[in-house]
mmCIF file of C-alpha atoms and ligand atoms in Angstrom:
data_model
loop_
_atom_site.group_PDB
_atom_site.id
_atom_site.type_symbol
_atom_site.label_atom_id
_atom_site.label_comp_id
_atom_site.label_asym_id
_atom_site.label_seq_id
_atom_site.Cartn_x
_atom_site.Cartn_y
_atom_site.Cartn_z
ATOM 1 C CA MET A 4 124.886 93.202 49.632
ATOM 2 C CA ARG A 5 122.770 95.591 51.653
ATOM 3 C CA HIS A 6 121.000 98.646 50.412
ATOM 4 C CA ASP A 7 121.225 102.020 52.134
ATOM 5 C CA PHE A 8 117.892 102.414 53.884
ATOM 6 C CA LEU A 9 117.376 106.141 53.645
ATOM 7 C CA SER A 10 117.876 106.317 49.915
ATOM 8 C CA ARG A 11 115.714 103.231 49.559
ATOM 9 C CA ARG A 12 112.870 104.890 51.414
ATOM 10 C CA ASP A 13 113.121 107.969 49.237
ATOM 11 C CA PHE A 14 113.134 105.714 46.237
ATOM 12 C CA LEU A 15 110.040 103.831 47.323
ATOM 13 C CA ALA A 16 108.273 107.108 47.906
ATOM 14 C CA THR A 17 108.670 107.889 44.205
ATOM 15 C CA ALA A 18 105.545 107.013 42.253
ATOM 16 C CA GLY A 19 106.047 104.147 39.875
ATOM 17 C CA ALA A 20 109.320 103.020 41.405
ATOM 18 C CA ALA A 21 110.445 99.592 40.273
ATOM 19 C CA SER A 22 110.044 96.833 42.839
ATOM 20 C CA LEU A 23 113.699 95.900 43.178
ATOM 21 C CA VAL A 24 116.473 97.934 44.724
ATOM 22 C CA ALA A 25 119.984 96.560 45.030
ATOM 23 C CA GLY A 26 119.991 93.947 47.770
ATOM 24 C CA THR A 27 116.414 94.418 48.854
ATOM 25 C CA ARG A 28 113.139 93.118 47.605
ATOM 26 C CA ARG A 29 109.896 94.958 48.023
ATOM 27 C CA GLY A 30 106.972 93.033 49.428
ATOM 28 C CA GLY A 31 103.320 92.844 48.488
ATOM 29 C CA PHE A 32 100.856 95.531 49.269
ATOM 30 C CA ALA A 33 97.412 95.297 50.740
ATOM 31 C CA ARG A 34 95.241 98.179 51.774
ATOM 32 C CA SER A 35 92.030 98.040 53.745
ATOM 33 C CA THR A 36 89.789 100.698 55.051
ATOM 34 C CA ALA A 37 90.447 100.110 58.741
ATOM 35 C CA GLY A 38 88.529 97.299 60.379
ATOM 36 C CA PRO A 39 88.192 94.487 59.894
ATOM 37 C CA VAL A 40 91.795 93.703 59.117
ATOM 38 C CA ALA A 41 94.104 91.099 60.626
ATOM 39 C CA ILE A 42 97.745 90.288 59.950
ATOM 40 C CA ALA A 43 99.848 87.325 61.016
ATOM 41 C CA SER A 44 103.021 85.450 60.297
ATOM 42 C CA SER A 45 102.829 83.023 57.361
ATOM 43 C CA ASN A 46 101.602 80.160 59.574
ATOM 44 C CA GLY A 47 98.536 82.261 60.424
ATOM 45 C CA LEU A 48 96.276 82.050 57.389
ATOM 46 C CA ASN A 49 93.547 80.328 59.404
ATOM 47 C CA THR A 50 94.336 82.661 62.274
ATOM 48 C CA VAL A 51 93.624 85.861 60.327
ATOM 49 C CA ALA A 52 90.518 84.316 58.781
ATOM 50 C CA ARG A 53 89.216 83.444 62.256
ATOM 51 C CA ALA A 54 90.140 86.859 63.651
ATOM 52 C CA VAL A 55 88.194 88.664 60.925
ATOM 53 C CA GLU A 56 85.273 86.272 61.342
ATOM 54 C CA GLU A 57 85.206 87.146 65.054
ATOM 55 C CA ILE A 58 85.451 90.864 64.335
ATOM 56 C CA ASN A 59 82.595 90.665 61.847
ATOM 57 C CA SER A 60 80.553 89.013 64.596
ATOM 58 C CA GLY A 61 81.189 92.034 66.787
ATOM 59 C CA ALA A 62 84.265 90.898 68.715
ATOM 60 C CA ASP A 63 86.813 93.305 70.131
ATOM 61 C CA ALA A 64 90.216 93.053 68.393
ATOM 62 C CA LEU A 65 91.823 91.410 71.440
ATOM 63 C CA ASP A 66 89.187 88.646 71.574
ATOM 64 C CA ALA A 67 89.626 88.170 67.836
ATOM 65 C CA VAL A 68 93.416 87.819 67.728
ATOM 66 C CA ILE A 69 93.428 85.418 70.687
ATOM 67 C CA ALA A 70 90.718 83.267 69.086
ATOM 68 C CA GLY A 71 92.824 83.279 65.932
ATOM 69 C CA VAL A 72 96.083 82.133 67.493
ATOM 70 C CA ASN A 73 94.305 79.535 69.653
ATOM 71 C CA LEU A 74 93.901 77.541 66.424
ATOM 72 C CA VAL A 75 97.674 77.315 66.125
ATOM 73 C CA GLU A 76 98.313 76.831 69.850
ATOM 74 C CA GLU A 77 96.140 73.696 69.826
ATOM 75 C CA ASP A 78 97.492 72.376 66.504
ATOM 76 C CA PRO A 79 99.805 69.386 67.168
ATOM 77 C CA ASN A 80 101.348 69.779 63.718
ATOM 78 C CA ASP A 81 102.773 73.255 64.305
ATOM 79 C CA THR A 82 106.000 72.434 66.153
ATOM 80 C CA THR A 83 106.711 76.070 67.037
ATOM 81 C CA VAL A 84 103.668 77.080 69.076
ATOM 82 C CA GLY A 85 101.656 75.625 71.975
ATOM 83 C CA TYR A 86 100.696 71.940 71.944
ATOM 84 C CA GLY A 87 103.167 70.015 69.771
ATOM 85 C CA GLY A 88 105.834 72.717 70.133
ATOM 86 C CA LEU A 89 109.415 71.489 70.249
ATOM 87 C CA PRO A 90 110.717 71.223 73.824
ATOM 88 C CA ASN A 91 113.701 72.719 75.617
ATOM 89 C CA ALA A 92 117.023 70.876 75.939
ATOM 90 C CA GLU A 93 115.589 68.678 78.704
ATOM 91 C CA GLY A 94 112.486 67.650 76.775
ATOM 92 C CA THR A 95 110.023 70.016 78.459
ATOM 93 C CA VAL A 96 107.770 72.304 76.406
ATOM 94 C CA GLU A 97 108.069 75.895 77.690
ATOM 95 C CA LEU A 98 105.737 78.501 76.212
ATOM 96 C CA ASP A 99 105.921 82.307 75.944
ATOM 97 C CA SER A 100 103.091 84.668 75.014
ATOM 98 C CA ALA A 101 102.042 88.296 75.285
ATOM 99 C CA VAL A 102 98.944 90.304 74.446
ATOM 100 C CA MET A 103 98.414 94.034 74.150
ATOM 101 C CA HIS A 104 95.088 95.853 74.100
ATOM 102 C CA GLY A 105 95.130 99.115 72.165
ATOM 103 C CA PRO A 106 92.132 100.906 73.716
ATOM 104 C CA THR A 107 93.447 100.607 77.275
ATOM 105 C CA GLY A 108 97.163 100.417 76.483
ATOM 106 C CA ARG A 109 97.412 97.475 78.841
ATOM 107 C CA ALA A 110 99.542 94.367 78.335
ATOM 108 C CA GLY A 111 99.840 90.890 79.814
ATOM 109 C CA ALA A 112 102.423 88.177 79.290
ATOM 110 C CA VAL A 113 103.685 84.794 80.435
ATOM 111 C CA ALA A 114 107.105 83.232 79.948
ATOM 112 C CA SER A 115 108.535 79.743 80.460
ATOM 113 C CA LEU A 116 105.003 78.480 81.078
ATOM 114 C CA GLN A 117 104.772 74.673 81.225
ATOM 115 C CA GLY A 118 101.759 72.435 80.752
ATOM 116 C CA ILE A 119 99.171 74.965 79.534
ATOM 117 C CA MET A 120 98.056 74.658 75.936
ATOM 118 C CA TYR A 121 96.837 78.253 75.510
ATOM 119 C CA PRO A 122 99.469 80.631 76.891
ATOM 120 C CA SER A 123 97.790 83.546 75.090
ATOM 121 C CA LYS A 124 94.675 83.078 77.232
ATOM 122 C CA VAL A 125 96.812 83.119 80.375
ATOM 123 C CA ALA A 126 98.584 86.271 79.130
ATOM 124 C CA ARG A 127 95.188 87.873 78.731
ATOM 125 C CA LEU A 128 94.287 86.946 82.312
ATOM 126 C CA VAL A 129 97.514 88.558 83.508
ATOM 127 C CA LEU A 130 96.309 91.720 81.752
ATOM 128 C CA GLU A 131 92.777 91.529 83.140
ATOM 129 C CA ARG A 132 93.127 89.942 86.556
ATOM 130 C CA THR A 133 96.438 91.204 87.935
ATOM 131 C CA ASP A 134 98.190 94.495 88.420
ATOM 132 C CA HIS A 135 101.243 93.024 86.672
ATOM 133 C CA VAL A 136 102.393 92.599 83.099
ATOM 134 C CA LEU A 137 104.593 89.474 83.094
ATOM 135 C CA LEU A 138 104.418 86.208 85.065
ATOM 136 C CA VAL A 139 107.017 83.484 84.561
ATOM 137 C CA GLY A 140 107.620 79.789 85.233
ATOM 138 C CA MET A 141 105.864 78.125 88.154
ATOM 139 C CA GLY A 142 104.220 81.400 89.177
ATOM 140 C CA ALA A 143 102.600 81.667 85.750
ATOM 141 C CA GLN A 144 101.503 78.039 85.894
ATOM 142 C CA ARG A 145 99.989 78.389 89.379
ATOM 143 C CA PHE A 146 98.181 81.537 88.257
ATOM 144 C CA ALA A 147 96.754 79.615 85.281
ATOM 145 C CA GLN A 148 95.660 76.758 87.563
ATOM 146 C CA MET A 149 94.025 79.268 89.883
ATOM 147 C CA HIS A 150 91.907 80.351 86.920
ATOM 148 C CA GLY A 151 90.923 76.778 86.094
ATOM 149 C CA PHE A 152 93.421 75.771 83.432
ATOM 150 C CA ALA A 153 94.349 72.080 83.467
ATOM 151 C CA ILE A 154 97.991 71.001 83.375
ATOM 152 C CA GLU A 155 98.543 68.862 80.299
ATOM 153 C CA ASN A 156 101.421 67.034 78.676
ATOM 154 C CA LEU A 157 102.166 69.208 75.642
ATOM 155 C CA LEU A 158 104.954 67.010 74.293
ATOM 156 C CA THR A 159 103.551 65.096 71.328
ATOM 157 C CA ASP A 160 105.253 61.918 70.097
ATOM 158 C CA ARG A 161 106.295 63.779 66.979
ATOM 159 C CA ALA A 162 108.003 66.587 68.911
ATOM 160 C CA ARG A 163 109.571 64.093 71.341
ATOM 161 C CA ALA A 164 111.071 62.103 68.457
ATOM 162 C CA ILE A 165 112.600 65.286 66.961
ATOM 163 C CA TRP A 166 114.026 66.198 70.388
ATOM 164 C CA VAL A 167 115.485 62.701 70.870
ATOM 165 C CA ARG A 168 117.179 62.929 67.473
ATOM 166 C CA TRP A 169 118.672 66.313 68.458
ATOM 167 C CA ARG A 170 119.806 65.023 71.836
ATOM 168 C CA GLU A 171 121.408 61.937 70.345
ATOM 169 C CA ASN A 172 123.426 64.098 67.973
ATOM 170 C CA LEU A 173 124.661 66.796 70.348
ATOM 171 C CA SER A 174 128.004 68.307 69.528
ATOM 172 C CA ASN A 175 128.312 72.036 68.917
ATOM 173 C CA ARG A 176 124.573 72.204 68.236
ATOM 174 C CA ASP A 177 123.458 73.607 71.551
ATOM 175 C CA ASP A 178 123.209 77.161 72.892
ATOM 176 C CA TYR A 179 126.045 77.154 75.420
ATOM 177 C CA LEU A 180 129.149 79.112 74.433
ATOM 178 C CA PRO A 181 132.701 78.775 75.744
ATOM 179 C CA PRO A 182 134.641 81.988 76.472
ATOM 180 C CA HIS A 183 135.313 83.675 73.123
ATOM 181 C CA GLY A 184 136.222 86.985 71.507
ATOM 182 C CA PRO A 185 134.229 89.175 69.105
ATOM 183 C CA ASP A 186 136.097 87.822 66.066
ATOM 184 C CA GLU A 187 135.432 84.146 66.837
ATOM 185 C CA ARG A 188 133.647 82.655 63.831
ATOM 186 C CA ASP A 189 133.620 78.949 64.590
ATOM 187 C CA LEU A 190 130.675 79.153 66.981
ATOM 188 C CA GLY A 191 126.972 79.571 66.672
ATOM 189 C CA GLU A 192 126.002 76.433 64.787
ATOM 190 C CA ALA A 193 122.849 76.268 66.882
ATOM 191 C CA MET A 194 121.865 79.762 65.829
ATOM 192 C CA ARG A 195 122.057 78.779 62.157
ATOM 193 C CA ARG A 196 120.024 75.615 62.456
ATOM 194 C CA ASN A 197 116.737 75.084 60.700
ATOM 195 C CA GLU A 198 114.653 78.267 60.672
ATOM 196 C CA ASP A 199 111.654 76.225 61.779
ATOM 197 C CA HIS A 200 113.244 76.126 65.219
ATOM 198 C CA TRP A 201 112.490 79.839 65.620
ATOM 199 C CA GLY A 202 108.829 79.639 64.651
ATOM 200 C CA THR A 203 106.166 81.613 66.455
ATOM 201 C CA ILE A 204 102.848 83.197 65.574
ATOM 202 C CA HIS A 205 102.074 86.885 65.781
ATOM 203 C CA CYS A 206 98.611 88.337 65.029
ATOM 204 C CA SER A 207 97.379 91.945 65.162
ATOM 205 C CA ALA A 208 93.933 93.177 64.157
ATOM 206 C CA ILE A 209 91.716 96.231 63.847
ATOM 207 C CA ASP A 210 88.086 95.759 64.806
ATOM 208 C CA LEU A 211 84.912 97.457 63.585
ATOM 209 C CA ASN A 212 85.396 100.289 66.089
ATOM 210 C CA GLY A 213 88.900 100.953 64.748
ATOM 211 C CA ASN A 214 90.521 99.558 67.899
ATOM 212 C CA ILE A 215 93.775 97.609 67.591
ATOM 213 C CA SER A 216 95.129 94.659 69.597
ATOM 214 C CA SER A 217 97.960 92.168 69.284
ATOM 215 C CA VAL A 218 99.162 88.762 70.430
ATOM 216 C CA THR A 219 102.350 86.769 69.997
ATOM 217 C CA THR A 220 102.646 83.162 71.163
ATOM 218 C CA THR A 221 105.400 80.570 70.816
ATOM 219 C CA SER A 222 107.175 77.525 72.182
ATOM 220 C CA GLY A 223 110.334 79.546 71.560
ATOM 221 C CA LEU A 224 113.649 78.312 70.310
ATOM 222 C CA ALA A 225 113.717 74.555 69.926
ATOM 223 C CA PHE A 226 115.987 72.772 72.434
ATOM 224 C CA LYS A 227 116.694 76.043 74.257
ATOM 225 C CA ILE A 228 118.500 76.159 77.560
ATOM 226 C CA PRO A 229 115.707 75.637 80.131
ATOM 227 C CA GLY A 230 114.417 79.005 81.285
ATOM 228 C CA ARG A 231 115.444 80.802 78.101
ATOM 229 C CA VAL A 232 112.907 83.494 77.238
ATOM 230 C CA GLY A 233 112.768 84.948 73.753
ATOM 231 C CA ASP A 234 111.255 88.130 72.400
ATOM 232 C CA SER A 235 107.644 86.924 72.114
ATOM 233 C CA PRO A 236 106.472 87.730 75.690
ATOM 234 C CA ILE A 237 108.409 90.976 75.925
ATOM 235 C CA ILE A 238 106.307 94.070 75.275
ATOM 236 C CA GLY A 239 108.094 96.265 72.748
ATOM 237 C CA ALA A 240 110.077 93.364 71.319
ATOM 238 C CA GLY A 241 107.740 90.499 70.329
ATOM 239 C CA LEU A 242 104.811 92.864 69.860
ATOM 240 C CA TYR A 243 103.694 96.423 70.422
ATOM 241 C CA CYS A 244 100.384 98.140 69.881
ATOM 242 C CA ASP A 245 99.375 101.803 70.037
ATOM 243 C CA ASN A 246 95.715 102.399 69.361
ATOM 244 C CA GLU A 247 96.425 105.748 67.690
ATOM 245 C CA VAL A 248 99.199 104.488 65.417
ATOM 246 C CA GLY A 249 99.179 100.755 64.714
ATOM 247 C CA ALA A 250 100.743 97.493 65.803
ATOM 248 C CA ALA A 251 103.750 95.304 65.057
ATOM 249 C CA GLY A 252 105.058 91.869 65.939
ATOM 250 C CA SER A 253 107.853 89.488 65.132
ATOM 251 C CA THR A 254 109.043 85.956 64.552
ATOM 252 C CA GLY A 255 112.588 84.658 64.212
ATOM 253 C CA ARG A 256 115.742 84.956 66.309
ATOM 254 C CA GLY A 257 114.373 86.487 69.474
ATOM 255 C CA GLU A 258 117.744 87.434 70.905
ATOM 256 C CA ALA A 259 118.331 89.900 68.068
ATOM 257 C CA ASN A 260 114.920 91.446 68.589
ATOM 258 C CA LEU A 261 115.333 91.615 72.376
ATOM 259 C CA GLU A 262 118.502 93.624 71.899
ATOM 260 C CA ASN A 263 116.775 96.119 69.600
ATOM 261 C CA CYS A 264 113.137 96.421 70.863
ATOM 262 C CA CYS A 265 111.962 96.269 67.279
ATOM 263 C CA SER A 266 108.172 96.141 67.613
ATOM 264 C CA PHE A 267 108.244 99.368 69.610
ATOM 265 C CA LEU A 268 110.664 100.803 67.062
ATOM 266 C CA ILE A 269 108.342 99.881 64.176
ATOM 267 C CA VAL A 270 105.318 101.509 65.788
ATOM 268 C CA GLU A 271 107.334 104.645 66.493
ATOM 269 C CA ARG A 272 108.543 104.724 62.867
ATOM 270 C CA MET A 273 104.924 104.461 61.714
ATOM 271 C CA ARG A 274 104.073 107.330 64.046
ATOM 272 C CA MET A 275 106.726 109.352 62.208
ATOM 273 C CA GLY A 276 105.109 108.550 58.856
ATOM 274 C CA ASP A 277 106.736 105.338 57.659
ATOM 275 C CA SER A 278 104.524 102.830 55.891
ATOM 276 C CA PRO A 279 104.254 99.482 57.722
ATOM 277 C CA GLU A 280 106.683 97.887 55.265
ATOM 278 C CA ALA A 281 109.229 100.719 55.498
ATOM 279 C CA ALA A 282 109.041 100.633 59.300
ATOM 280 C CA CYS A 283 109.659 96.863 59.309
ATOM 281 C CA LEU A 284 112.632 97.291 56.970
ATOM 282 C CA TYR A 285 113.995 99.969 59.290
ATOM 283 C CA ALA A 286 113.935 97.442 62.136
ATOM 284 C CA CYS A 287 115.758 94.871 59.968
ATOM 285 C CA GLU A 288 118.355 97.518 59.202
ATOM 286 C CA ARG A 289 118.751 98.317 62.905
ATOM 287 C CA ILE A 290 119.403 94.673 63.721
ATOM 288 C CA ALA A 291 121.912 94.372 60.880
ATOM 289 C CA ASP A 292 123.742 97.496 62.113
ATOM 290 C CA HIS A 293 123.913 96.079 65.627
ATOM 291 C CA THR A 294 125.065 92.572 64.636
ATOM 292 C CA ARG A 295 128.763 92.957 65.278
ATOM 293 C CA LEU A 296 129.971 89.577 66.534
ATOM 294 C CA ALA A 297 131.627 87.428 63.883
ATOM 295 C CA ARG A 298 129.845 84.287 65.048
ATOM 296 C CA LEU A 299 126.501 85.917 64.189
ATOM 297 C CA GLN A 300 127.591 87.023 60.703
ATOM 298 C CA ASN A 301 127.973 85.259 57.381
ATOM 299 C CA SER A 302 131.082 85.629 55.260
ATOM 300 C CA ALA A 303 129.742 88.932 53.861
ATOM 301 C CA GLY A 304 129.394 90.375 57.381
ATOM 302 C CA GLU A 305 125.582 90.224 57.236
ATOM 303 C CA PRO A 306 123.414 88.699 59.979
ATOM 304 C CA ALA A 307 123.529 84.925 59.542
ATOM 305 C CA PHE A 308 120.052 84.559 61.016
ATOM 306 C CA ASN A 309 116.583 85.743 60.213
ATOM 307 C CA VAL A 310 113.977 87.877 61.948
ATOM 308 C CA SER A 311 110.612 88.785 60.380
ATOM 309 C CA PHE A 312 108.360 91.712 61.251
ATOM 310 C CA TYR A 313 104.663 92.299 60.544
ATOM 311 C CA ALA A 314 102.857 95.608 60.916
ATOM 312 C CA VAL A 315 99.498 97.295 60.416
ATOM 313 C CA ASN A 316 98.795 100.995 60.772
ATOM 314 C CA LYS A 317 95.682 102.763 62.000
ATOM 315 C CA ALA A 318 94.495 103.228 58.404
ATOM 316 C CA GLY A 319 94.539 99.479 57.848
ATOM 317 C CA GLU A 320 97.647 99.471 55.634
ATOM 318 C CA VAL A 321 99.724 96.363 56.193
ATOM 319 C CA GLY A 322 103.250 95.241 55.400
ATOM 320 C CA GLY A 323 106.149 93.169 56.583
ATOM 321 C CA ALA A 324 109.863 92.666 56.134
ATOM 322 C CA ARG A 325 112.514 90.148 57.053
ATOM 323 C CA ILE A 326 116.247 90.316 57.216
ATOM 324 C CA ARG A 327 116.927 87.639 54.654
ATOM 325 C CA GLY A 328 115.167 86.055 51.704
ATOM 326 C CA THR A 329 111.674 86.175 50.369
ATOM 327 C CA GLY A 330 108.799 85.373 52.665
ATOM 328 C CA ARG A 331 105.079 85.735 53.085
ATOM 329 C CA MET A 332 102.699 86.979 55.726
ATOM 330 C CA ALA A 333 99.006 86.334 56.202
ATOM 331 C CA VAL A 334 96.405 89.090 55.811
ATOM 332 C CA ALA A 335 92.620 89.062 56.064
ATOM 333 C CA ASP A 336 90.112 91.832 55.540
ATOM 334 C CA ALA A 337 86.759 92.259 53.813
ATOM 335 C CA GLN A 338 88.320 90.668 50.711
ATOM 336 C CA GLY A 339 89.130 87.443 52.577
ATOM 337 C CA ALA A 340 92.337 85.779 53.793
ATOM 338 C CA ARG A 341 95.481 85.494 51.693
ATOM 339 C CA HIS A 342 99.270 85.550 51.795
ATOM 340 C CA ILE A 343 101.189 88.589 50.602
ATOM 341 C CA GLU A 344 104.911 88.934 49.906
ATOM 342 C CA MET A 345 107.175 90.577 52.453
ATOM 343 C CA ALA A 346 110.118 92.866 51.750
ATOM 344 C CA CYS A 347 113.617 91.719 52.657
ATOM 345 C CA LEU A 348 116.843 93.504 53.529
ATOM 346 C CA TYR A 349 119.069 90.924 51.822
ATOM 347 C CA GLU A 350 118.007 88.781 48.886
HETATM 348 N N1 LIG B 413 110.903 84.707 68.271
HETATM 349 C C1 LIG B 413 110.680 83.597 69.069
HETATM 350 C C2 LIG B 413 111.758 83.298 70.007
HETATM 351 O O1 LIG B 413 112.888 83.695 69.780
HETATM 352 O O2 LIG B 413 111.516 82.636 70.995
#
């Protein structure tokens, strides 16, 4: 059961409101005086700690968030980002990443990048060393090589073994769809598979000068159709940053976020006065309202998938929300790094 968002927001605005409203759960709360503060998806506890460490050493927020996510990009045990990420349907690791720099308003991104362990660093070079925003595929790889990046085999034995198991059990568990109508329910098994297959890391931070920057980086949907690009490298979807307002980013089913431009939406809601958590819940609500195909819904007509959003405003207030179920996000500030609870639209 879903709760009506507007009345929920009014309710949350009431001092002393209880933490539970029908169908939704309120998340944790963390407040910082702006800078240093960093937020990330739950897999980013080390990431936010590193980002704040960098900021305290004088780093700009963009340097800090990239240094933070590099820890996950190079981690062979995170099968959703960078080295060790699960491959596409043909066994090739394809990476997506975007960065956004609040003070200049500039962005850079790469998509379907093969063989480069740190796509976030290449995204940053797109921002700094081109007049473009997004490079894809072989063009992105050649650009990275031009700047001295080595081509590496990113497919670890662990990820290859998981891919082989998937490939050896193919049936309706891929992303191709036959012709079908809006009421067709018996499709979409791939979309409902293990949530790990949607993993990603997002990190945003505010530095000691009060400047904000963001990065999102991912190997994307596991076993995707080669060339599939998710939300992560798309400015406004996988991340958005406005130095005067705040920043937001996402993990989860990228297709739903691509169709709703949710990171941009969250920042605009914060501009209108929403708290970070309320703005993230608004984006969850928007996705739920726009999920109209039966194959994407559960038996209650709710989205059968998950998307999570993370946000920080200019004042250093942080919050997050996801469509379904309890979850955590990582936060670091002067009090150290920790996980806090996120709100959810459906229990
Ligand atoms: N959110 C990550 C992806 O869909 O690729």
